[in-house]
Amino acid sequence: MFVIEEVKDVNQKMAVVAEVLKDLPEWFGIPESTQAYIEEAKDLQVWAAYQESDLTGFVSLSYSSEDCAEIDCLGVKKAYQGRGIGSQLLATLESEASKNVDFLQVKTVAEGSNKDYDRTNIFYGSLGFKKLEIFPQLWGSQNPCQILIKKMG
C-alpha cells in the first residue's frame, strides 16, 4: 500500500526528485539533464509516492501553454516498478491538470531507439497517450525526442 502526497517545500521537492532519479541511471544517466530536472522541480507541482516511510516515486507538472500541461518528469524507483505507482502518480497529476487544460503531453525518447524507453512508451500508451511528433535532433541524434499527447476528460 502506498500514499501520494503533494510536496510543497522547495528543498523537499528537489530532494525527492534527486533521490528517485539517482536510482534510475538507465533513464536519467546524463548528469546535466538530471540536475536540470532537480532544479526545475523547485518551480513545479510535485507529488511523491511513499510506501510507509520509503519514497517510491514522484511526478512533476508543468504547463507548456494555456491549453496543454506537461509531465515534466516521472520516476519510480526500480524496486517498486510494476506495482501501479506510476499509474497512480499520473492519475493524480491528470486530476490536477484537467482543472486547467484540455491536453497533456510528455516528451520521451522515440520508440525503437532505446529498450528502456521502449518500456516507457508502452507505459504511456497503456494510459491513453498517442504519438504526436518526433523531433530527431532536439536531444541529439542518439535520443530522438517523441512527444506523446492525451486529451483530458
Tab-separated table of N, CA and C in Angstrom:
chain	number	residue	atom	x	y	z
A	1	MET	N	0.842	-1.186	0.000
A	1	MET	CA	0.000	0.000	0.000
A	1	MET	C	0.881	1.242	0.000
A	2	PHE	N	0.555	2.195	-0.844
A	2	PHE	CA	1.336	3.421	-0.900
A	2	PHE	C	0.406	4.622	-0.894
A	3	VAL	N	0.970	5.769	-0.512
A	3	VAL	CA	0.210	7.016	-0.496
A	3	VAL	C	0.911	8.041	-1.376
A	4	ILE	N	0.124	8.945	-1.937
A	4	ILE	CA	0.668	10.017	-2.766
A	4	ILE	C	0.362	11.335	-2.080
A	5	GLU	N	1.386	12.158	-1.936
A	5	GLU	CA	1.244	13.463	-1.285
A	5	GLU	C	1.869	14.531	-2.159
A	6	GLU	N	1.247	15.709	-2.205
A	6	GLU	CA	1.885	16.828	-2.885
A	6	GLU	C	3.021	17.341	-2.008
A	7	VAL	N	4.154	17.612	-2.627
A	7	VAL	CA	5.324	18.137	-1.931
A	7	VAL	C	5.321	19.651	-2.142
A	8	LYS	N	5.278	20.395	-1.049
A	8	LYS	CA	5.180	21.852	-1.138
A	8	LYS	C	6.522	22.541	-0.915
A	9	ASP	N	7.349	22.021	-0.028
A	9	ASP	CA	8.619	22.645	0.311
A	9	ASP	C	9.606	22.523	-0.853
A	10	VAL	N	10.211	23.651	-1.226
A	10	VAL	CA	11.121	23.707	-2.376
A	10	VAL	C	12.289	22.725	-2.215
A	11	ASN	N	12.919	22.720	-1.049
A	11	ASN	CA	14.064	21.833	-0.836
A	11	ASN	C	13.654	20.368	-0.842
A	12	GLN	N	12.473	20.084	-0.305
A	12	GLN	CA	11.993	18.702	-0.304
A	12	GLN	C	11.677	18.250	-1.729
A	13	LYS	N	11.116	19.145	-2.553
A	13	LYS	CA	10.857	18.800	-3.958
A	13	LYS	C	12.149	18.345	-4.626
A	14	MET	N	13.200	19.145	-4.451
A	14	MET	CA	14.479	18.823	-5.089
A	14	MET	C	15.060	17.526	-4.534
A	15	ALA	N	14.921	17.300	-3.241
A	15	ALA	CA	15.452	16.083	-2.618
A	15	ALA	C	14.719	14.839	-3.118
A	16	VAL	N	13.400	14.944	-3.253
A	16	VAL	CA	12.590	13.820	-3.756
A	16	VAL	C	13.026	13.451	-5.173
A	17	VAL	N	13.114	14.463	-6.036
A	17	VAL	CA	13.494	14.218	-7.429
A	17	VAL	C	14.899	13.628	-7.490
A	18	ALA	N	15.830	14.191	-6.741
A	18	ALA	CA	17.216	13.706	-6.755
A	18	ALA	C	17.301	12.250	-6.303
A	19	GLU	N	16.597	11.897	-5.229
A	19	GLU	CA	16.664	10.531	-4.695
A	19	GLU	C	16.128	9.508	-5.695
A	20	VAL	N	15.014	9.817	-6.325
A	20	VAL	CA	14.419	8.853	-7.267
A	20	VAL	C	15.263	8.749	-8.533
A	21	LEU	N	15.677	9.882	-9.099
A	21	LEU	CA	16.428	9.832	-10.361
A	21	LEU	C	17.778	9.141	-10.191
A	22	LYS	N	18.383	9.259	-9.006
A	22	LYS	CA	19.657	8.582	-8.728
A	22	LYS	C	19.503	7.059	-8.871
A	23	ASP	N	18.288	6.562	-8.621
A	23	ASP	CA	18.019	5.116	-8.692
A	23	ASP	C	17.726	4.652	-10.120
A	24	LEU	N	17.682	5.580	-11.082
A	24	LEU	CA	17.247	5.248	-12.444
A	24	LEU	C	18.269	5.679	-13.504
A	25	PRO	N	19.520	5.203	-13.401
A	25	PRO	CA	20.539	5.664	-14.348
A	25	PRO	C	20.265	5.246	-15.799
A	26	GLU	N	19.485	4.191	-16.010
A	26	GLU	CA	19.169	3.786	-17.385
A	26	GLU	C	18.361	4.859	-18.098
A	27	TRP	N	17.546	5.574	-17.344
A	27	TRP	CA	16.693	6.610	-17.907
A	27	TRP	C	17.279	8.004	-17.702
A	28	PHE	N	17.973	8.182	-16.593
A	28	PHE	CA	18.458	9.512	-16.219
A	28	PHE	C	19.961	9.442	-15.958
A	29	GLY	N	20.708	9.097	-16.993
A	29	GLY	CA	22.143	8.895	-16.843
A	29	GLY	C	22.994	10.062	-17.294
A	30	ILE	N	22.378	11.132	-17.787
A	30	ILE	CA	23.142	12.310	-18.223
A	30	ILE	C	23.115	13.320	-17.078
A	31	PRO	N	24.248	13.515	-16.399
A	31	PRO	CA	24.257	14.345	-15.179
A	31	PRO	C	23.645	15.733	-15.357
A	32	GLU	N	23.951	16.416	-16.472
A	32	GLU	CA	23.422	17.770	-16.661
A	32	GLU	C	21.902	17.749	-16.773
A	33	SER	N	21.376	16.776	-17.493
A	33	SER	CA	19.931	16.650	-17.679
A	33	SER	C	19.248	16.318	-16.351
A	34	THR	N	19.836	15.394	-15.613
A	34	THR	CA	19.283	15.014	-14.309
A	34	THR	C	19.271	16.213	-13.371
A	35	GLN	N	20.355	16.970	-13.358
A	35	GLN	CA	20.431	18.158	-12.499
A	35	GLN	C	19.365	19.179	-12.899
A	36	ALA	N	19.098	19.298	-14.199
A	36	ALA	CA	18.065	20.229	-14.662
A	36	ALA	C	16.694	19.827	-14.124
A	37	TYR	N	16.378	18.529	-14.140
A	37	TYR	CA	15.097	18.070	-13.576
A	37	TYR	C	15.009	18.412	-12.092
A	38	ILE	N	16.110	18.234	-11.371
A	38	ILE	CA	16.133	18.524	-9.934
A	38	ILE	C	15.894	20.018	-9.700
A	39	GLU	N	16.595	20.860	-10.444
A	39	GLU	CA	16.456	22.311	-10.289
A	39	GLU	C	15.056	22.793	-10.685
A	40	GLU	N	14.542	22.274	-11.806
A	40	GLU	CA	13.225	22.695	-12.292
A	40	GLU	C	12.114	22.357	-11.306
A	41	ALA	N	12.295	21.302	-10.533
A	41	ALA	CA	11.259	20.862	-9.594
A	41	ALA	C	10.881	21.955	-8.604
A	42	LYS	N	11.815	22.867	-8.320
A	42	LYS	CA	11.543	23.951	-7.366
A	42	LYS	C	10.297	24.737	-7.743
A	43	ASP	N	10.103	24.930	-9.046
A	43	ASP	CA	9.042	25.805	-9.542
A	43	ASP	C	7.817	25.059	-10.052
A	44	LEU	N	7.770	23.750	-9.866
A	44	LEU	CA	6.676	22.934	-10.407
A	44	LEU	C	5.845	22.331	-9.281
A	45	GLN	N	4.672	21.815	-9.655
A	45	GLN	CA	3.920	20.994	-8.712
A	45	GLN	C	4.547	19.613	-8.748
A	46	VAL	N	4.801	19.064	-7.573
A	46	VAL	CA	5.436	17.748	-7.447
A	46	VAL	C	4.627	16.911	-6.479
A	47	TRP	N	4.382	15.663	-6.874
A	47	TRP	CA	3.740	14.692	-5.985
A	47	TRP	C	4.711	13.546	-5.783
A	48	ALA	N	4.762	13.039	-4.551
A	48	ALA	CA	5.636	11.922	-4.223
A	48	ALA	C	4.790	10.753	-3.733
A	49	ALA	N	5.239	9.554	-4.064
A	49	ALA	CA	4.584	8.330	-3.590
A	49	ALA	C	5.468	7.706	-2.514
A	50	TYR	N	4.819	7.276	-1.441
A	50	TYR	CA	5.529	6.656	-0.313
A	50	TYR	C	4.881	5.325	0.026
A	51	GLN	N	5.732	4.346	0.340
A	51	GLN	CA	5.250	3.098	0.926
A	51	GLN	C	5.790	3.114	2.348
A	52	GLU	N	4.886	3.249	3.302
A	52	GLU	CA	5.252	3.542	4.680
A	52	GLU	C	6.118	4.800	4.646
A	53	SER	N	7.371	4.758	5.118
A	53	SER	CA	8.185	5.981	5.087
A	53	SER	C	9.154	6.002	3.905
A	54	ASP	N	9.101	4.983	3.046
A	54	ASP	CA	10.029	4.907	1.915
A	54	ASP	C	9.495	5.662	0.703
A	55	LEU	N	10.301	6.565	0.175
A	55	LEU	CA	9.980	7.248	-1.069
A	55	LEU	C	10.072	6.240	-2.204
A	56	THR	N	9.002	6.126	-3.005
A	56	THR	CA	8.998	5.145	-4.093
A	56	THR	C	9.025	5.793	-5.474
A	57	GLY	N	8.513	7.032	-5.592
A	57	GLY	CA	8.468	7.677	-6.892
A	57	GLY	C	7.925	9.084	-6.788
A	58	PHE	N	7.909	9.779	-7.931
A	58	PHE	CA	7.379	11.135	-7.977
A	58	PHE	C	6.943	11.459	-9.402
A	59	VAL	N	6.169	12.530	-9.516
A	59	VAL	CA	5.829	13.106	-10.817
A	59	VAL	C	5.792	14.620	-10.652
A	60	SER	N	6.207	15.337	-11.715
A	60	SER	CA	6.170	16.799	-11.677
A	60	SER	C	5.394	17.329	-12.875
A	61	LEU	N	4.674	18.425	-12.633
A	61	LEU	CA	3.748	19.001	-13.605
A	61	LEU	C	4.182	20.405	-13.997
A	62	SER	N	4.218	20.645	-15.305
A	62	SER	CA	4.432	21.998	-15.817
A	62	SER	C	3.350	22.273	-16.860
A	63	TYR	N	3.326	23.495	-17.349
A	63	TYR	CA	2.357	23.878	-18.376
A	63	TYR	C	3.123	24.407	-19.577
A	64	SER	N	2.885	23.810	-20.745
A	64	SER	CA	3.588	24.232	-21.955
A	64	SER	C	2.819	25.314	-22.704
A	65	SER	N	1.527	25.461	-22.413
A	65	SER	CA	0.711	26.532	-22.997
A	65	SER	C	-0.562	26.658	-22.175
A	66	GLU	N	-1.425	27.597	-22.568
A	66	GLU	CA	-2.692	27.752	-21.835
A	66	GLU	C	-3.637	26.576	-22.071
A	67	ASP	N	-3.331	25.728	-23.057
A	67	ASP	CA	-4.198	24.591	-23.380
A	67	ASP	C	-3.590	23.237	-23.039
A	68	CYS	N	-2.304	23.216	-22.672
A	68	CYS	CA	-1.618	21.932	-22.534
A	68	CYS	C	-0.705	21.906	-21.312
A	69	ALA	N	-0.886	20.878	-20.497
A	69	ALA	CA	0.023	20.612	-19.382
A	69	ALA	C	1.067	19.609	-19.854
A	70	GLU	N	2.149	19.524	-19.098
A	70	GLU	CA	3.209	18.587	-19.462
A	70	GLU	C	3.680	17.823	-18.235
A	71	ILE	N	3.879	16.534	-18.422
A	71	ILE	CA	4.545	15.731	-17.402
A	71	ILE	C	6.015	16.099	-17.525
A	72	ASP	N	6.505	16.915	-16.619
A	72	ASP	CA	7.900	17.340	-16.694
A	72	ASP	C	8.801	16.134	-16.467
A	73	CYS	N	8.489	15.354	-15.430
A	73	CYS	CA	9.307	14.181	-15.120
A	73	CYS	C	8.487	13.216	-14.276
A	74	LEU	N	8.678	11.937	-14.518
A	74	LEU	CA	8.016	10.869	-13.757
A	74	LEU	C	9.051	9.797	-13.516
A	75	GLY	N	9.196	9.391	-12.276
A	75	GLY	CA	10.139	8.320	-11.962
A	75	GLY	C	9.634	7.473	-10.821
A	76	VAL	N	9.826	6.171	-10.955
A	76	VAL	CA	9.523	5.219	-9.884
A	76	VAL	C	10.778	4.380	-9.685
A	77	LYS	N	11.241	4.291	-8.437
A	77	LYS	CA	12.443	3.508	-8.156
A	77	LYS	C	12.276	2.086	-8.688
A	78	LYS	N	13.386	1.518	-9.159
A	78	LYS	CA	13.355	0.197	-9.803
A	78	LYS	C	12.680	-0.865	-8.938
A	79	ALA	N	12.958	-0.866	-7.648
A	79	ALA	CA	12.405	-1.900	-6.760
A	79	ALA	C	10.882	-1.828	-6.658
A	80	TYR	N	10.290	-0.699	-7.058
A	80	TYR	CA	8.843	-0.505	-6.916
A	80	TYR	C	8.117	-0.472	-8.249
A	81	GLN	N	8.838	-0.631	-9.354
A	81	GLN	CA	8.197	-0.576	-10.663
A	81	GLN	C	7.273	-1.771	-10.868
A	82	GLY	N	6.220	-1.545	-11.667
A	82	GLY	CA	5.273	-2.614	-11.968
A	82	GLY	C	4.208	-2.832	-10.914
A	83	ARG	N	4.086	-1.925	-9.963
A	83	ARG	CA	3.105	-2.057	-8.877
A	83	ARG	C	1.965	-1.048	-8.980
A	84	GLY	N	1.922	-0.292	-10.081
A	84	GLY	CA	0.848	0.684	-10.254
A	84	GLY	C	1.148	2.058	-9.692
A	85	ILE	N	2.339	2.259	-9.163
A	85	ILE	CA	2.678	3.544	-8.560
A	85	ILE	C	2.733	4.641	-9.622
A	86	GLY	N	3.389	4.368	-10.747
A	86	GLY	CA	3.468	5.349	-11.825
A	86	GLY	C	2.097	5.726	-12.344
A	87	SER	N	1.232	4.732	-12.502
A	87	SER	CA	-0.134	4.996	-12.975
A	87	SER	C	-0.897	5.878	-11.990
A	88	GLN	N	-0.726	5.626	-10.693
A	88	GLN	CA	-1.417	6.431	-9.684
A	88	GLN	C	-0.842	7.850	-9.608
A	89	LEU	N	0.466	7.975	-9.735
A	89	LEU	CA	1.065	9.315	-9.772
A	89	LEU	C	0.514	10.093	-10.961
A	90	LEU	N	0.422	9.421	-12.102
A	90	LEU	CA	-0.092	10.075	-13.301
A	90	LEU	C	-1.563	10.445	-13.149
A	91	ALA	N	-2.344	9.590	-12.523
A	91	ALA	CA	-3.766	9.890	-12.293
A	91	ALA	C	-3.904	11.127	-11.405
A	92	THR	N	-3.033	11.260	-10.418
A	92	THR	CA	-3.045	12.432	-9.540
A	92	THR	C	-2.722	13.689	-10.333
A	93	LEU	N	-1.677	13.616	-11.150
A	93	LEU	CA	-1.290	14.753	-11.984
A	93	LEU	C	-2.409	15.123	-12.951
A	94	GLU	N	-3.006	14.114	-13.603
A	94	GLU	CA	-4.084	14.378	-14.576
A	94	GLU	C	-5.278	15.039	-13.911
A	95	SER	N	-5.602	14.613	-12.707
A	95	SER	CA	-6.730	15.202	-11.978
A	95	SER	C	-6.506	16.691	-11.765
A	96	GLU	N	-5.296	17.063	-11.406
A	96	GLU	CA	-4.958	18.476	-11.204
A	96	GLU	C	-4.924	19.222	-12.535
A	97	ALA	N	-4.237	18.671	-13.526
A	97	ALA	CA	-4.072	19.351	-14.816
A	97	ALA	C	-5.401	19.553	-15.528
A	98	SER	N	-6.320	18.610	-15.392
A	98	SER	CA	-7.601	18.697	-16.103
A	98	SER	C	-8.455	19.868	-15.620
A	99	LYS	N	-8.130	20.444	-14.477
A	99	LYS	CA	-8.834	21.639	-13.988
A	99	LYS	C	-8.486	22.863	-14.838
A	100	ASN	N	-7.344	22.800	-15.532
A	100	ASN	CA	-6.807	23.979	-16.210
A	100	ASN	C	-6.657	23.842	-17.719
A	101	VAL	N	-6.511	22.628	-18.232
A	101	VAL	CA	-6.181	22.437	-19.652
A	101	VAL	C	-6.946	21.263	-20.254
A	102	ASP	N	-6.923	21.198	-21.578
A	102	ASP	CA	-7.604	20.123	-22.304
A	102	ASP	C	-6.671	19.008	-22.747
A	103	PHE	N	-5.355	19.283	-22.743
A	103	PHE	CA	-4.397	18.299	-23.233
A	103	PHE	C	-3.250	18.120	-22.250
A	104	LEU	N	-2.653	16.931	-22.302
A	104	LEU	CA	-1.483	16.603	-21.501
A	104	LEU	C	-0.447	16.012	-22.444
A	105	GLN	N	0.794	16.464	-22.313
A	105	GLN	CA	1.849	15.914	-23.163
A	105	GLN	C	3.008	15.419	-22.311
A	106	VAL	N	3.803	14.558	-22.926
A	106	VAL	CA	5.044	14.099	-22.315
A	106	VAL	C	6.056	13.898	-23.434
A	107	LYS	N	7.308	14.273	-23.152
A	107	LYS	CA	8.393	14.039	-24.097
A	107	LYS	C	9.152	12.809	-23.625
A	108	THR	N	9.452	11.919	-24.573
A	108	THR	CA	10.203	10.712	-24.252
A	108	THR	C	11.119	10.406	-25.432
A	109	VAL	N	11.961	9.411	-25.276
A	109	VAL	CA	12.832	9.010	-26.382
A	109	VAL	C	12.002	8.158	-27.341
A	110	ALA	N	12.142	8.434	-28.634
A	110	ALA	CA	11.321	7.785	-29.662
A	110	ALA	C	11.414	6.257	-29.585
A	111	GLU	N	10.281	5.658	-29.839
A	111	GLU	CA	10.141	4.208	-29.878
A	111	GLU	C	11.202	3.592	-30.792
A	112	GLY	N	11.793	2.492	-30.336
A	112	GLY	CA	12.772	1.786	-31.147
A	112	GLY	C	14.192	2.311	-31.017
A	113	SER	N	14.397	3.354	-30.203
A	113	SER	CA	15.729	3.951	-30.058
A	113	SER	C	16.472	3.458	-28.821
A	114	ASN	N	15.732	2.974	-27.815
A	114	ASN	CA	16.326	2.623	-26.532
A	114	ASN	C	15.376	1.657	-25.824
A	115	LYS	N	15.873	0.474	-25.441
A	115	LYS	CA	14.975	-0.552	-24.869
A	115	LYS	C	14.310	-0.098	-23.563
A	116	ASP	N	15.020	0.675	-22.748
A	116	ASP	CA	14.418	1.157	-21.503
A	116	ASP	C	13.302	2.151	-21.804
A	117	TYR	N	13.529	3.025	-22.769
A	117	TYR	CA	12.482	3.981	-23.138
A	117	TYR	C	11.359	3.323	-23.925
A	118	ASP	N	11.630	2.175	-24.576
A	118	ASP	CA	10.529	1.443	-25.204
A	118	ASP	C	9.528	1.019	-24.127
A	119	ARG	N	10.014	0.619	-22.958
A	119	ARG	CA	9.125	0.291	-21.825
A	119	ARG	C	8.325	1.524	-21.404
A	120	THR	N	8.990	2.679	-21.386
A	120	THR	CA	8.324	3.934	-21.038
A	120	THR	C	7.200	4.239	-22.023
A	121	ASN	N	7.476	4.078	-23.305
A	121	ASN	CA	6.461	4.347	-24.334
A	121	ASN	C	5.278	3.395	-24.224
A	122	ILE	N	5.535	2.137	-23.909
A	122	ILE	CA	4.446	1.160	-23.703
A	122	ILE	C	3.598	1.595	-22.508
A	123	PHE	N	4.248	2.031	-21.434
A	123	PHE	CA	3.547	2.514	-20.243
A	123	PHE	C	2.600	3.657	-20.600
A	124	TYR	N	3.116	4.682	-21.284
A	124	TYR	CA	2.275	5.823	-21.629
A	124	TYR	C	1.164	5.421	-22.609
A	125	GLY	N	1.469	4.553	-23.558
A	125	GLY	CA	0.445	4.074	-24.493
A	125	GLY	C	-0.682	3.362	-23.771
A	126	SER	N	-0.336	2.597	-22.737
A	126	SER	CA	-1.356	1.862	-21.983
A	126	SER	C	-2.286	2.789	-21.217
A	127	LEU	N	-1.843	4.055	-21.017
A	127	LEU	CA	-2.640	5.035	-20.281
A	127	LEU	C	-3.323	6.038	-21.206
A	128	GLY	N	-3.334	5.726	-22.513
A	128	GLY	CA	-4.106	6.532	-23.447
A	128	GLY	C	-3.342	7.606	-24.195
A	129	PHE	N	-2.028	7.650	-24.043
A	129	PHE	CA	-1.247	8.637	-24.782
A	129	PHE	C	-1.061	8.189	-26.228
A	130	LYS	N	-1.075	9.166	-27.139
A	130	LYS	CA	-0.917	8.920	-28.577
A	130	LYS	C	0.312	9.671	-29.069
A	131	LYS	N	0.932	9.125	-30.112
A	131	LYS	CA	2.115	9.773	-30.704
A	131	LYS	C	1.684	11.045	-31.422
A	132	LEU	N	2.367	12.131	-31.136
A	132	LEU	CA	2.095	13.394	-31.810
A	132	LEU	C	3.163	13.680	-32.861
A	133	GLU	N	4.440	13.670	-32.439
A	133	GLU	CA	5.502	14.044	-33.362
A	133	GLU	C	6.846	13.596	-32.804
A	134	ILE	N	7.800	13.381	-33.704
A	134	ILE	CA	9.182	13.080	-33.319
A	134	ILE	C	10.066	14.224	-33.797
A	135	PHE	N	10.911	14.710	-32.878
A	135	PHE	CA	11.910	15.729	-33.203
A	135	PHE	C	13.274	15.038	-33.132
A	136	PRO	N	13.817	14.626	-34.287
A	136	PRO	CA	15.019	13.791	-34.297
A	136	PRO	C	16.259	14.437	-33.686
A	137	GLN	N	16.353	15.762	-33.705
A	137	GLN	CA	17.582	16.419	-33.244
A	137	GLN	C	17.434	17.195	-31.935
A	138	LEU	N	16.234	17.271	-31.352
A	138	LEU	CA	16.028	18.095	-30.165
A	138	LEU	C	16.992	17.724	-29.042
A	139	TRP	N	17.154	16.427	-28.803
A	139	TRP	CA	18.066	15.948	-27.752
A	139	TRP	C	19.308	15.291	-28.344
A	140	GLY	N	19.522	15.458	-29.632
A	140	GLY	CA	20.656	14.825	-30.301
A	140	GLY	C	20.226	13.559	-31.008
A	141	SER	N	20.996	13.155	-32.005
A	141	SER	CA	20.600	12.028	-32.853
A	141	SER	C	20.524	10.702	-32.104
A	142	GLN	N	21.230	10.573	-30.981
A	142	GLN	CA	21.181	9.333	-30.202
A	142	GLN	C	19.883	9.208	-29.398
A	143	ASN	N	19.208	10.334	-29.165
A	143	ASN	CA	17.995	10.359	-28.336
A	143	ASN	C	16.890	11.155	-29.025
A	144	PRO	N	16.329	10.627	-30.127
A	144	PRO	CA	15.261	11.378	-30.798
A	144	PRO	C	14.062	11.584	-29.863
A	145	CYS	N	13.599	12.834	-29.777
A	145	CYS	CA	12.514	13.205	-28.864
A	145	CYS	C	11.159	12.906	-29.498
A	146	GLN	N	10.356	12.128	-28.803
A	146	GLN	CA	8.997	11.819	-29.244
A	146	GLN	C	8.026	12.493	-28.282
A	147	ILE	N	7.065	13.222	-28.830
A	147	ILE	CA	6.039	13.841	-28.000
A	147	ILE	C	4.785	12.985	-28.065
A	148	LEU	N	4.301	12.623	-26.883
A	148	LEU	CA	3.048	11.890	-26.750
A	148	LEU	C	2.026	12.858	-26.161
A	149	ILE	N	0.757	12.706	-26.559
A	149	ILE	CA	-0.276	13.632	-26.110
A	149	ILE	C	-1.532	12.853	-25.725
A	150	LYS	N	-2.285	13.433	-24.825
A	150	LYS	CA	-3.530	12.817	-24.365
A	150	LYS	C	-4.575	13.905	-24.192
A	151	LYS	N	-5.776	13.656	-24.687
A	151	LYS	CA	-6.908	14.557	-24.477
A	151	LYS	C	-7.429	14.322	-23.072
A	152	MET	N	-7.598	15.380	-22.312
A	152	MET	CA	-8.070	15.263	-20.932
A	152	MET	C	-9.591	15.104	-20.913
A	153	GLY	N	-10.063	14.486	-19.844
A	153	GLY	CA	-11.506	14.327	-19.668
A	153	GLY	C	-12.028	13.327	-20.606
